Amino acid sequence: MTEVEETLKRIQSHKGVIGTMVVNAEGIPIRTTLDNSTTVQYAGLLHQLTMKAKSTVRDIDPQNDMTFLRIRSKKHEIMVAPDKEYLLIVIQNPCE
Amino acid sequence: MEIVYVYVKKRSEFGKQCNFSDRQAELNIDISPNPELSSLYVERNPVDTGIQCSTSMSEHEANTERFEMESCGVNHIEGGWPKDVNPLELEQTIRFRKKVEKDENYINTVMQLGSIMEHCIKQNNAIDIYEEYFDDEDGVEVTEEAPSAKTINVFRDPQEIKRTATHLSWHPDGNRKLAVAYSCLNFQRAPMGMSYESYIWDLENPNRPEIALKPSSPLITLEYNPKDSHVLLGGCYNGQIACWDTRKGSLVAELSTIEFSHRDPVYGTIWLQSKTGTECFSASTDGQVMWWDIRKISEPTEVVIMDISRKEQLENALGAISLEFESTLPTKFMVGTEQGIVISCNRKAKTSAEKIVCTFSGHHGPIYALQRNPFYPKNFLTVGDWTARIWSEDSRESSIMWTRYHMSYLSDGAWSPVRPAVFFTTKMDGTLDIWDLVFKQCDPALSLKVCDEALFCLRVQDTGCLIACGSQLGTTTLLEVSSSLSTLQRNEKNIASSMFERETRREKILEARHREMRLKEKGKAEGKDDDQRDEEAALNLEELVTKAEQEFFDVIFSELKKKEAEALKKKPKPKKASVETDGGEEMLGEVIGEEEDTGEDVGGEEREDVST
């Protein structure tokens, strides 16, 4: 468990990272560094989006699978690493 | 009339089975047509009826039951918590979370995902891939299309005896018409029966000229008045100046009197920028430049003689073959002469001698074209003999840029009115060269063979896209240049001006150096009282040659004598003697070599002449 803590702490300490969260398959945020309401919003919306993106990739080529999702917006970049059961979401501000 | 058929059946036969049998046809009724009935009707001929050959269909509407629709958003408040956990209870949620975190699967997953995520985060921090790299450069680079030109139209001289098209002038408004002057420039070799007419062509109609101008002597030059597009000025072969008004017809409207006109064919006529728009001037090979006012054309208003010794002697005058006038510099004008000298003159000078400001010499033959650069009037283009040269007013000794010597004579040239570094030249072998100084300076950017006979004149339209060239057989060809040659490139003005300045500076430096050398020579000559020194300074070529030869042979003979003396001193065997003499000859060769090495520059040159 400490490794998990370390990993998440390390990720959070990178330059430009605004927030990190781990969400389970039902959309429940397990671990988060942001406040509850924001987390819940991110969790719910990104979960649906990830599912949709995954199914899109699968539809185009059934052999294929989605490994990573990056949404770049004007203010920051949202990165989603999907797994069968959990989602790791990081919000980073990449501008130098 | 009723048509009736009575069908009779017995009651006992009702319900009986029908026995059908064949029977002959019976005529029951015969109604013959009654033509009298037609009087009740009027024949309708033709009859207009619509017929359609398609399946007949019908349209029907049905109303379905109303379906209620509503647009609303879904707000996700809280995740899908399992049933036993109440999302509002903090304890329960914390407990649930802790349980999940202890799950091994969770740990592995997070580790894995964490590493992927870190990679991407670091990537983001390392490079901003959506950065605008080329913000400073505006726009895409101009697509490099190869310069090209194509012939659009050809106007042939409708006369049977073909004459040379000697001058072209575009109509000042809209450039829809072209005035071409036809004449035969071969001295006294104009064929009998040659027509004197010159034509104005409409670009749309190459079959027939629009207007024919009938002078009393063939026209060599023809110019539209830039202020009044109906008036044309022509210079004749016999030296007169003629003026036409196209509204009045094709005969000459005004003609100068022959006593006061030029004595030779008029080679250059240009309209002046004046308030009245009726002033012009002309130049001819008799060495005179005359100013005229169209309203009173019987006499020139002013005459200037092209005598560069400034003595106003007609005998010394140089024949003028091209004339240049730029409306932005109204008091200056330039004359190109048959002797290859360009004379720059000032119209407003007080005394006649001061009218001639300076001369530029550099061509070996007549200067057929002379034009200032429309963007940089200080630089002008001259076309003559086998080269085209660009001059700057500041550098008087030589041109600042020139083309190489071509295989055939250059007959005409012009700058492009839209691009400062582009000019056109025509040659006697029928080719049109387009030079782009920004692109290449040693060769034309484009060289086109327009026709087989020689091209005599060239005129660029004001937009820079169309060029008209006239040939020896009177054929005028209209060409269109590609857009890369007729649109101003970015930075071109700066590049062209810096190029001209650089070349001017180079020439100035060379000029200064020449002047220094000449001053030194003069200084040396003046300093010594020695007559021989003076003679040397006089640089008489023949004397130098003989002198050098003398010195050469003297040295050789003295060496030879020395060798013979040495040979005699030693004990010579006959063979050895010959060897010695051979050796002497070899030594002679070496001595000659040495002599050449140590010879002066002047002497060295002479020696080369001697050896050849």
XYZ file of C-alpha atoms in Angstrom:
708
model
C 0.000 0.000 0.000
C 2.849 2.320 0.686
C 3.996 1.877 -2.885
C 0.647 3.145 -4.009
C 1.048 6.128 -1.761
C 4.506 6.763 -3.043
C 3.462 6.511 -6.655
C 0.552 8.849 -6.220
C 2.655 11.289 -4.260
C 5.340 11.225 -6.915
C 2.823 11.875 -9.646
C 1.339 14.734 -7.715
C 4.740 16.308 -7.173
C 5.547 16.566 -10.897
C 5.730 20.000 -12.424
C 2.398 21.368 -13.524
C 0.187 18.633 -11.986
C -2.927 20.152 -10.558
C -4.726 17.055 -9.269
C -4.690 13.266 -9.249
C -7.481 10.795 -8.639
C -8.213 7.089 -8.781
C -11.745 6.105 -9.746
C -13.250 2.627 -9.753
C -15.397 1.015 -12.395
C -18.602 2.327 -10.882
C -17.404 5.868 -10.880
C -16.581 6.062 -7.187
C -13.496 8.062 -6.457
C -11.154 5.999 -4.339
C -8.308 8.403 -3.925
C -8.204 12.059 -4.813
C -6.264 15.214 -4.158
C -9.044 17.589 -5.187
C -12.189 18.547 -3.327
C -15.195 16.261 -3.364
C -17.505 18.037 -5.732
C -14.837 18.496 -8.406
C -13.746 14.926 -8.006
C -17.246 13.614 -8.349
C -17.782 15.688 -11.474
C -14.555 14.551 -13.071
C -15.156 10.951 -12.083
C -18.633 10.754 -13.503
C -17.970 12.579 -16.753
C -14.621 11.043 -17.550
C -15.826 7.597 -16.802
C -18.519 7.854 -19.418
C -16.123 9.412 -21.893
C -13.528 6.734 -21.369
C -16.076 4.046 -21.947
C -17.206 5.690 -25.126
C -13.668 6.176 -26.394
C -12.788 2.604 -25.601
C -15.802 1.263 -27.410
C -15.014 3.509 -30.391
C -11.511 2.147 -30.690
C -12.860 -1.357 -30.325
C -15.532 -0.786 -32.928
C -13.073 0.419 -35.514
C -10.766 -2.504 -34.948
C -11.814 -5.285 -32.596
C -8.206 -6.320 -32.102
C -7.349 -2.865 -30.866
C -7.740 -1.466 -27.405
C -7.466 1.994 -25.922
C -4.410 2.477 -23.770
C -4.501 6.155 -22.896
C -6.774 9.136 -23.280
C -5.543 12.724 -23.354
C -7.797 15.732 -23.541
C -6.002 18.972 -24.121
C -7.937 22.096 -23.404
C -7.051 25.738 -23.285
C -6.363 25.732 -19.581
C -4.902 22.304 -18.936
C -4.592 18.709 -20.018
C -6.617 15.849 -18.585
C -4.950 12.471 -18.831
C -6.832 9.262 -18.225
C -5.152 5.878 -17.875
C -7.874 3.227 -18.066
C -7.879 -0.245 -16.703
C -10.447 -2.996 -16.404
C -11.596 -1.862 -13.038
C -10.022 1.452 -12.204
C -9.203 4.756 -13.809
C -6.227 6.934 -12.990
C -6.969 10.587 -13.816
C -4.383 13.350 -13.713
C -4.929 17.021 -14.501
C -1.788 18.832 -15.592
C -0.982 22.315 -16.757
C 1.661 21.737 -19.389
C 2.379 25.269 -20.530
C 5.891 26.425 -19.839
C -81.800 6.019 -80.953
C -81.865 3.238 -78.499
C -79.744 0.190 -78.808
C -81.815 -2.675 -77.605
C -81.231 -6.360 -77.537
C -84.023 -8.604 -76.392
C -82.958 -11.714 -74.573
C -85.686 -14.317 -74.412
C -85.578 -17.475 -72.247
C -88.212 -20.039 -71.358
C -89.092 -20.444 -67.669
C -88.413 -24.140 -67.801
C -84.964 -23.503 -69.016
C -84.003 -21.390 -65.975
C -81.145 -22.881 -64.083
C -80.217 -25.085 -66.953
C -76.611 -25.689 -67.639
C -75.294 -23.385 -70.253
C -74.249 -24.995 -73.424
C -72.026 -22.668 -75.275
C -71.614 -23.133 -78.925
C -70.042 -21.232 -81.715
C -72.192 -19.126 -83.800
C -71.665 -16.891 -86.730
C -71.351 -13.240 -86.125
C -74.572 -11.363 -86.418
C -74.831 -7.770 -87.204
C -77.157 -6.294 -84.678
C -76.871 -2.625 -85.259
C -75.257 -0.583 -87.906
C -75.039 3.061 -87.145
C -73.553 4.971 -89.991
C -71.955 8.281 -89.346
C -74.094 11.310 -89.897
C -72.007 14.070 -91.384
C -74.697 16.642 -90.658
C -73.978 16.314 -86.980
C -70.511 17.707 -87.572
C -72.021 21.115 -88.180
C -72.851 21.250 -84.506
C -69.176 21.056 -83.693
C -66.168 23.210 -84.424
C -62.940 21.506 -85.296
C -60.169 22.142 -82.828
C -56.853 21.954 -84.474
C -54.270 21.647 -82.974
C -55.308 20.012 -79.790
C -53.120 20.575 -76.780
C -53.434 17.852 -74.180
C -51.062 16.706 -71.538
C -50.187 13.029 -71.535
C -48.064 11.257 -69.014
C -46.815 7.768 -69.223
C -46.408 6.724 -65.643
C -48.151 4.865 -62.957
C -50.916 6.836 -61.435
C -50.449 7.408 -57.733
C -52.419 9.092 -55.037
C -51.373 11.088 -52.025
C -52.798 10.615 -48.590
C -52.059 12.167 -45.219
C -52.403 10.531 -41.864
C -51.844 12.013 -38.459
C -50.063 9.940 -35.874
C -50.371 10.218 -32.184
C -48.328 12.949 -30.557
C -45.015 11.972 -29.021
C -43.861 14.142 -26.147
C -40.159 15.038 -26.139
C -38.159 16.997 -23.641
C -34.551 18.145 -23.555
C -32.769 17.952 -20.261
C -29.278 17.393 -18.929
C -28.165 14.677 -16.593
C -26.265 15.750 -13.535
C -24.102 13.181 -11.971
C -24.015 13.893 -8.305
C -22.544 10.910 -6.721
C -21.004 7.742 -7.987
C -22.638 4.403 -8.148
C -22.171 3.493 -4.541
C -23.149 -0.037 -3.666
C -26.457 -0.439 -1.938
C -25.135 -0.920 1.545
C -23.118 2.255 1.543
C -24.890 5.492 2.136
C -23.044 8.201 0.194
C -23.918 10.850 2.717
C -22.427 9.016 5.608
C -18.795 9.899 5.810
C -17.841 6.885 7.909
C -19.318 4.443 5.517
C -17.655 5.959 2.487
C -14.302 6.072 4.216
C -14.675 2.461 5.247
C -15.525 1.468 1.724
C -12.606 3.333 0.346
C -10.198 1.779 2.784
C -11.478 -1.645 1.855
C -10.830 -1.002 -1.822
C -7.388 0.308 -1.172
C -6.411 -2.903 0.526
C -7.361 -4.868 -2.540
C -4.312 -6.337 -4.281
C -5.761 -5.789 -7.675
C -6.087 -2.150 -6.838
C -2.460 -1.884 -5.843
C -1.170 -3.552 -8.985
C -3.403 -1.530 -11.187
C -2.412 1.746 -9.676
C 1.271 0.927 -9.970
C 0.905 0.079 -13.594
C -1.233 3.010 -14.488
C 1.012 5.239 -12.463
C 4.035 4.444 -14.535
C 2.205 5.093 -17.790
C 0.869 8.324 -16.446
C 4.251 9.488 -15.294
C 5.650 8.955 -18.718
C 3.011 11.188 -20.226
C 3.402 13.836 -17.583
C 7.114 13.995 -18.152
C 6.501 14.151 -21.857
C 4.247 17.141 -21.342
C 6.789 18.865 -19.221
C 9.594 18.221 -21.634
C 8.081 19.541 -24.819
C 5.011 21.545 -25.560
C 3.989 19.791 -28.692
C 1.287 22.227 -29.625
C 3.568 25.193 -29.588
C 3.411 27.624 -32.480
C 6.824 27.318 -34.005
C 6.553 29.572 -37.016
C 4.547 32.425 -35.662
C 6.893 35.058 -37.081
C 6.750 33.905 -40.637
C 3.510 35.117 -42.068
C 1.930 33.121 -44.778
C 3.122 30.278 -46.894
C 6.138 30.617 -49.128
C 5.222 31.691 -52.588
C 4.795 28.616 -54.714
C 7.735 28.520 -57.031
C 6.256 28.184 -60.437
C 8.645 28.333 -63.311
C 8.425 31.613 -65.203
C 6.578 31.182 -68.439
C 4.969 33.228 -71.138
C 2.534 32.253 -73.809
C 1.434 33.818 -77.025
C -2.104 35.050 -76.939
C -2.558 36.660 -80.280
C -0.758 37.475 -83.484
C -1.520 40.517 -85.625
C -0.227 40.255 -89.155
C 0.336 43.081 -91.554
C -2.546 42.876 -93.990
C -0.493 44.424 -96.771
C 1.071 42.170 -99.353
C 4.437 43.835 -99.236
C 5.478 43.236 -95.657
C 6.964 46.054 -93.693
C 8.754 46.039 -90.371
C 6.779 46.890 -87.275
C 9.019 49.582 -85.894
C 7.082 50.941 -82.955
C 4.237 49.941 -80.669
C 2.093 51.964 -78.355
C -0.595 50.784 -76.001
C -3.841 52.659 -75.654
C -3.666 54.655 -72.410
C -7.092 53.692 -71.058
C -7.685 50.060 -70.469
C -5.050 48.878 -72.903
C -7.534 47.366 -75.305
C -5.928 48.767 -78.375
C -2.480 48.719 -79.815
C -1.069 51.212 -82.293
C 1.645 49.825 -84.550
C 3.854 51.869 -86.834
C 5.032 50.149 -89.993
C 7.908 51.240 -92.149
C 10.931 49.904 -93.935
C 14.137 50.944 -92.224
C 16.563 49.658 -94.826
C 18.185 52.686 -96.316
C 16.615 53.451 -99.683
C 15.577 49.900 -100.084
C 11.893 50.317 -99.462
C 10.164 48.226 -102.127
C 8.045 49.910 -104.776
C 4.415 50.078 -103.970
C 4.937 49.688 -100.257
C 2.010 51.124 -98.436
C 2.604 53.950 -95.987
C -0.242 52.998 -93.720
C 0.047 52.231 -90.044
C -2.665 50.564 -88.039
C -4.439 50.585 -84.748
C -5.442 47.090 -83.757
C -8.171 46.077 -81.349
C -6.919 43.200 -79.255
C -10.100 41.267 -79.728
C -9.932 41.286 -83.494
C -6.658 40.152 -85.011
C -8.087 39.738 -88.458
C -8.543 43.330 -89.411
C -7.034 46.471 -87.986
C -9.542 48.756 -86.411
C -8.260 52.024 -87.801
C -5.727 52.726 -90.513
C -3.608 55.856 -90.313
C -2.530 57.297 -93.643
C 0.524 59.507 -93.504
C 2.403 60.956 -96.418
C 5.545 59.088 -95.479
C 5.887 55.829 -93.539
C 5.753 56.200 -89.778
C 8.670 55.083 -87.725
C 7.297 55.899 -84.311
C 3.769 56.191 -83.057
C 2.624 57.226 -79.588
C -0.724 57.615 -77.941
C -1.215 60.806 -75.956
C -1.450 59.626 -72.348
C -3.847 62.442 -71.507
C -6.132 62.202 -74.509
C -6.607 58.731 -75.833
C -7.871 59.853 -79.216
C -4.746 61.705 -80.198
C -1.682 60.015 -81.627
C 1.694 61.378 -82.529
C 3.771 59.891 -85.291
C 7.290 60.462 -86.497
C 7.791 60.014 -90.224
C 10.539 58.605 -92.331
C 11.056 61.929 -94.042
C 11.532 63.786 -90.771
C 8.102 65.296 -90.310
C 5.949 65.042 -87.251
C 2.335 64.108 -87.774
C -0.631 64.093 -85.482
C -3.901 62.160 -85.710
C -7.226 62.403 -84.028
C -9.026 59.076 -84.273
C -12.356 60.780 -84.012
C -11.674 62.724 -87.160
C -10.574 59.872 -89.343
C -7.496 58.287 -90.677
C -5.973 61.219 -92.468
C -3.389 63.351 -90.809
C -4.875 66.033 -88.593
C -1.726 68.090 -88.192
C 1.565 67.917 -90.004
C 4.748 69.837 -89.403
C 6.228 71.808 -92.259
C 9.037 70.015 -93.954
C 11.425 72.980 -93.826
C 11.427 73.075 -90.070
C 11.268 69.350 -89.411
C 14.088 66.922 -89.048
C 16.364 66.077 -91.918
C 16.476 62.398 -91.120
C 13.880 59.828 -90.049
C 12.394 60.626 -86.688
C 13.364 57.858 -84.347
C 11.945 59.028 -81.088
C 8.752 60.864 -80.173
C 7.439 61.282 -76.681
C 4.535 63.251 -75.250
C 5.354 65.645 -72.450
C 3.450 66.063 -69.232
C 1.966 69.501 -69.582
C -1.245 71.094 -68.455
C -2.483 71.423 -71.985
C -1.470 67.906 -72.912
C -0.384 69.043 -76.347
C 3.366 69.221 -75.973
C 5.760 66.672 -77.283
C 9.316 66.320 -78.405
C 11.130 64.345 -81.031
C 14.628 63.206 -81.861
C 16.255 62.137 -85.059
C 19.576 60.968 -86.435
C 20.242 64.431 -87.849
C 21.389 65.313 -84.347
C 18.526 67.526 -83.308
C 15.945 67.267 -80.591
C 12.894 69.436 -81.221
C 10.012 70.444 -79.002
C 6.585 70.906 -80.533
C 3.188 72.104 -79.564
C 0.466 70.233 -81.390
C -1.708 73.268 -81.741
C 0.959 75.015 -83.706
C 2.861 72.219 -85.305
C 4.218 74.148 -88.257
C 7.291 75.127 -86.293
C 9.118 73.579 -83.374
C 9.058 75.615 -80.188
C 12.621 74.700 -79.322
C 15.574 72.949 -80.908
C 18.587 71.445 -79.168
C 21.587 70.118 -81.036
C 23.203 67.000 -79.700
C 26.754 68.216 -79.818
C 28.693 66.864 -76.889
C 31.533 69.295 -77.343
C 28.926 71.858 -76.391
C 29.643 74.073 -79.343
C 26.248 73.765 -80.967
C 27.714 72.640 -84.220
C 25.402 70.520 -86.293
C 28.342 68.907 -88.052
C 29.628 67.504 -84.779
C 26.264 66.433 -83.581
C 25.547 62.814 -82.790
C 22.522 61.222 -84.326
C 19.823 60.432 -81.822
C 18.150 57.118 -82.100
C 16.234 56.794 -78.853
C 14.664 59.235 -76.498
C 13.760 58.937 -72.884
C 11.569 61.067 -70.708
C 10.184 60.307 -67.298
C 7.256 62.388 -66.139
C 8.517 62.357 -62.553
C 11.659 64.198 -63.628
C 10.154 66.735 -65.985
C 13.206 68.835 -66.681
C 15.572 66.047 -67.528
C 15.613 63.874 -70.551
C 18.063 61.462 -72.097
C 19.021 60.748 -75.663
C 20.618 57.593 -76.938
C 22.822 58.110 -79.965
C 23.974 56.128 -82.927
C 27.523 56.379 -81.682
C 26.773 54.459 -78.534
C 26.737 57.397 -76.170
C 23.884 58.371 -73.890
C 23.503 62.079 -73.415
C 21.706 63.331 -70.365
C 20.228 66.759 -70.836
C 18.485 69.399 -68.828
C 15.697 71.194 -70.519
C 15.565 74.163 -68.253
C 19.198 75.190 -68.595
C 19.733 78.855 -69.307
C 22.320 78.637 -72.050
C 22.182 76.114 -74.827
C 25.597 74.815 -73.896
C 24.416 73.934 -70.439
C 21.583 71.913 -71.813
C 23.840 68.928 -72.157
C 24.629 67.789 -68.638
C 26.734 64.670 -69.066
C 27.411 61.718 -71.281
C 27.650 58.025 -70.679
C 29.526 55.956 -73.161
C 29.745 52.236 -73.165
C 28.064 50.745 -76.167
C 29.766 49.872 -79.426
C 26.777 50.553 -81.571
C 23.568 52.551 -81.692
C 21.540 52.558 -78.518
C 18.178 51.277 -79.581
C 16.417 51.472 -76.272
C 16.756 53.723 -73.283
C 14.481 53.644 -70.280
C 14.628 54.646 -66.670
C 13.640 52.119 -64.056
C 10.059 53.038 -63.085
C 10.827 52.405 -59.419
C 14.338 53.814 -59.182
C 14.636 56.563 -61.789
C 18.313 57.040 -61.054
C 19.053 53.788 -62.782
C 18.341 53.329 -66.431
C 18.575 50.546 -68.962
C 20.225 50.863 -72.341
C 20.040 48.295 -75.066
C 22.463 48.394 -77.950
C 24.985 46.277 -79.827
C 25.009 42.810 -78.310
C 24.442 43.708 -74.678
C 21.969 45.347 -72.387
C 23.430 47.596 -69.738
C 22.118 49.138 -66.567
C 23.519 52.486 -65.587
C 23.351 54.717 -62.585
C 23.379 58.466 -62.966
C 26.087 58.718 -60.354
C 28.568 56.507 -62.108
C 29.497 58.163 -65.374
C 32.419 56.128 -66.542
C 30.757 52.807 -67.010
C 27.566 50.936 -66.539
C 26.953 49.313 -63.193
C 25.578 46.055 -64.540
C 25.607 44.476 -67.938
C 24.631 41.262 -69.643
C 27.075 39.140 -71.493
C 27.575 39.559 -75.215
C 24.872 37.685 -77.064
C 25.032 35.904 -80.369
C 22.717 38.321 -82.073
C 22.093 42.023 -81.957
C 19.698 43.356 -79.380
C 17.004 45.515 -80.885
C 14.810 46.765 -78.055
C 14.373 46.613 -74.302
C 12.028 47.753 -71.569
C 11.617 47.545 -67.814
C 8.626 45.816 -66.335
C 6.273 48.429 -64.860
C 5.397 46.268 -61.863
C 8.648 44.631 -60.846
C 11.768 46.736 -60.386
C 14.190 43.936 -61.125
C 12.614 42.563 -64.303
C 13.307 43.760 -67.816
C 12.670 42.467 -71.305
C 14.875 42.504 -74.390
C 14.336 41.457 -77.973
C 16.953 40.171 -80.339
C 17.475 40.050 -84.049
C 17.125 36.281 -84.105
C 13.508 36.560 -83.033
C 13.874 35.740 -79.359
C 12.425 37.614 -76.435
C 14.461 37.472 -73.222
C 12.980 38.141 -69.849
C 15.620 39.016 -67.258
C 14.950 38.754 -63.553
C 17.829 40.280 -61.632
C 16.577 38.936 -58.333
C 16.605 35.411 -59.679
C 19.628 35.219 -61.939
C 21.981 37.870 -63.237
C 24.069 36.095 -65.802
C 21.293 34.619 -67.907
C 17.776 35.589 -68.772
C 15.170 34.008 -66.528
C 13.184 33.104 -69.609
C 14.104 33.097 -73.257
C 11.366 32.649 -75.813
C 11.561 32.235 -79.550
C 8.731 34.399 -80.703
C 9.212 34.154 -84.454
C 11.775 33.235 -87.052
C 12.455 36.687 -88.295
C 14.081 39.478 -86.321
C 12.151 41.269 -83.600
C 12.352 45.017 -83.821
C 10.352 46.493 -81.030
C 8.825 45.687 -77.704
C 6.229 47.312 -75.488
C 5.016 46.223 -72.071
C 1.482 46.954 -71.010
C 1.009 48.966 -67.804
C -0.184 45.983 -65.812
C 3.001 44.131 -66.601
C 1.218 41.024 -67.828
C 1.024 41.580 -71.553
C 3.920 42.223 -73.894
C 3.639 43.115 -77.533
C 6.597 42.657 -79.880
C 6.854 43.614 -83.508
C 8.895 41.760 -86.080
C 10.563 42.435 -89.371
C 7.668 41.107 -91.421
C 5.176 43.266 -89.610
C 3.852 40.545 -87.349
C 2.963 41.784 -83.904
C 2.811 39.085 -81.284
C 0.982 39.495 -78.027
C 2.348 37.469 -75.123
C 1.151 36.970 -71.622
C 3.705 36.415 -68.889
C 3.162 34.147 -65.935
C 2.095 35.747 -62.693
C 5.442 35.121 -61.032
C 6.973 37.623 -63.454
C 4.238 40.170 -63.202
C 3.512 40.346 -59.487
C 5.747 42.169 -57.074
C 7.552 39.700 -54.860
C 7.925 40.578 -51.233
C 11.219 42.288 -50.462
C 11.887 42.747 -54.131
C 12.072 46.501 -53.980
C 14.628 46.346 -51.202
C 16.657 43.696 -52.926
C 16.648 45.564 -56.218
C 17.585 48.884 -54.673
C 20.350 47.348 -52.591
C 21.658 45.576 -55.679
C 21.786 48.786 -57.683
C 23.421 50.652 -54.828
C 25.992 47.950 -54.343
C 26.925 47.935 -57.998
C 27.043 51.711 -58.084
C 29.370 51.703 -55.124
C 31.574 49.136 -56.774
C 31.802 51.254 -59.909
C 32.552 54.327 -57.848
C 35.390 52.563 -56.101
C 36.792 51.436 -59.423
C 36.407 54.921 -60.816
C 38.210 56.385 -57.835
C 41.009 53.922 -58.272
C 41.349 54.731 -61.944
C 41.458 58.383 -61.156
C 44.190 57.797 -58.615
C 46.233 55.823 -61.068
C 45.857 58.483 -63.689
C 46.855 61.165 -61.221
C 49.919 59.164 -60.277
C 50.939 58.818 -63.893
C 50.471 62.499 -64.408
C 52.436 63.213 -61.245
C 55.338 61.098 -62.413
C 55.356 62.726 -65.797
C 55.306 66.232 -64.409
C 57.970 65.574 -61.721
C 60.826 64.585 -64.044
C 62.549 66.886 -66.526
C 63.891 63.909 -68.418
C 62.631 63.895 -71.992
C 62.987 60.149 -72.246
C 60.703 59.763 -69.249
C 58.200 61.944 -70.945
C 58.413 59.834 -74.038
C 57.806 56.745 -71.995
C 54.856 58.360 -70.350
C 53.522 59.142 -73.790
C 53.166 55.372 -74.238
C 54.002 55.057 -77.890
C 53.384 51.417 -78.551
C 55.618 50.950 -81.565
C 58.617 52.517 -79.917
C 58.221 50.351 -76.873
C 58.062 47.209 -78.967
C 61.254 47.987 -80.845
C 62.957 49.015 -77.637
C 61.990 45.818 -75.894
C 63.193 43.760 -78.826
C 66.510 45.557 -78.795
C 67.072 44.989 -75.126
C 66.098 41.365 -75.470
C 68.512 40.607 -78.268
C 71.282 42.570 -76.601
C 71.074 40.515 -73.478
C 70.942 37.269 -75.410
C 73.940 38.097 -77.502
C 75.984 39.159 -74.521
C 75.223 35.895 -72.784
C 76.088 33.936 -75.871
C 79.403 35.722 -76.136
C 80.114 34.953 -72.522
C 79.432 31.285 -73.047
C 81.651 31.151 -76.104
C 84.455 32.833 -74.240
C 84.238 30.313 -71.433
C 84.075 27.453 -73.893
C 87.201 28.682 -75.623
C 89.089 28.933 -72.335
C 88.556 25.276 -71.516
C 90.000 22.507 -73.686
C 87.207 21.967 -76.125
C 86.744 18.645 -78.022
C 84.822 19.064 -81.235
C 81.933 17.075 -79.786
C 82.073 18.973 -76.618
C 82.019 22.168 -78.581
C 78.784 21.162 -80.225
C 77.524 19.998 -76.854
C 78.554 23.306 -75.421
C 76.832 25.163 -78.172
C 73.821 22.955 -77.681
C 74.224 23.556 -74.038
C 74.622 27.186 -74.931
C 71.301 27.021 -76.742
C 69.733 25.294 -73.819
C 71.179 27.903 -71.569
C 69.764 30.369 -74.004
C 66.343 28.835 -73.488
C 66.757 29.110 -69.772
C 68.002 32.625 -70.040
C 65.009 33.526 -72.166
C 62.796 32.025 -69.527
C 64.550 34.011 -66.879
C 64.288 37.135 -68.926
C 60.562 36.675 -69.263
C 60.195 36.220 -65.569
C 62.115 39.300 -64.706
C 60.723 41.441 -67.515
C 58.586 44.472 -66.770
C 54.865 44.292 -67.280
C 54.940 46.503 -70.309
C 57.926 44.734 -71.748
C 56.395 41.383 -70.999
C 53.321 42.191 -73.030
C 55.412 43.267 -75.954
C 57.429 40.072 -75.701
C 54.327 38.022 -76.069
C 53.497 39.902 -79.221
C 56.967 39.256 -80.510
C 56.791 35.536 -79.799
C 53.459 35.162 -81.550
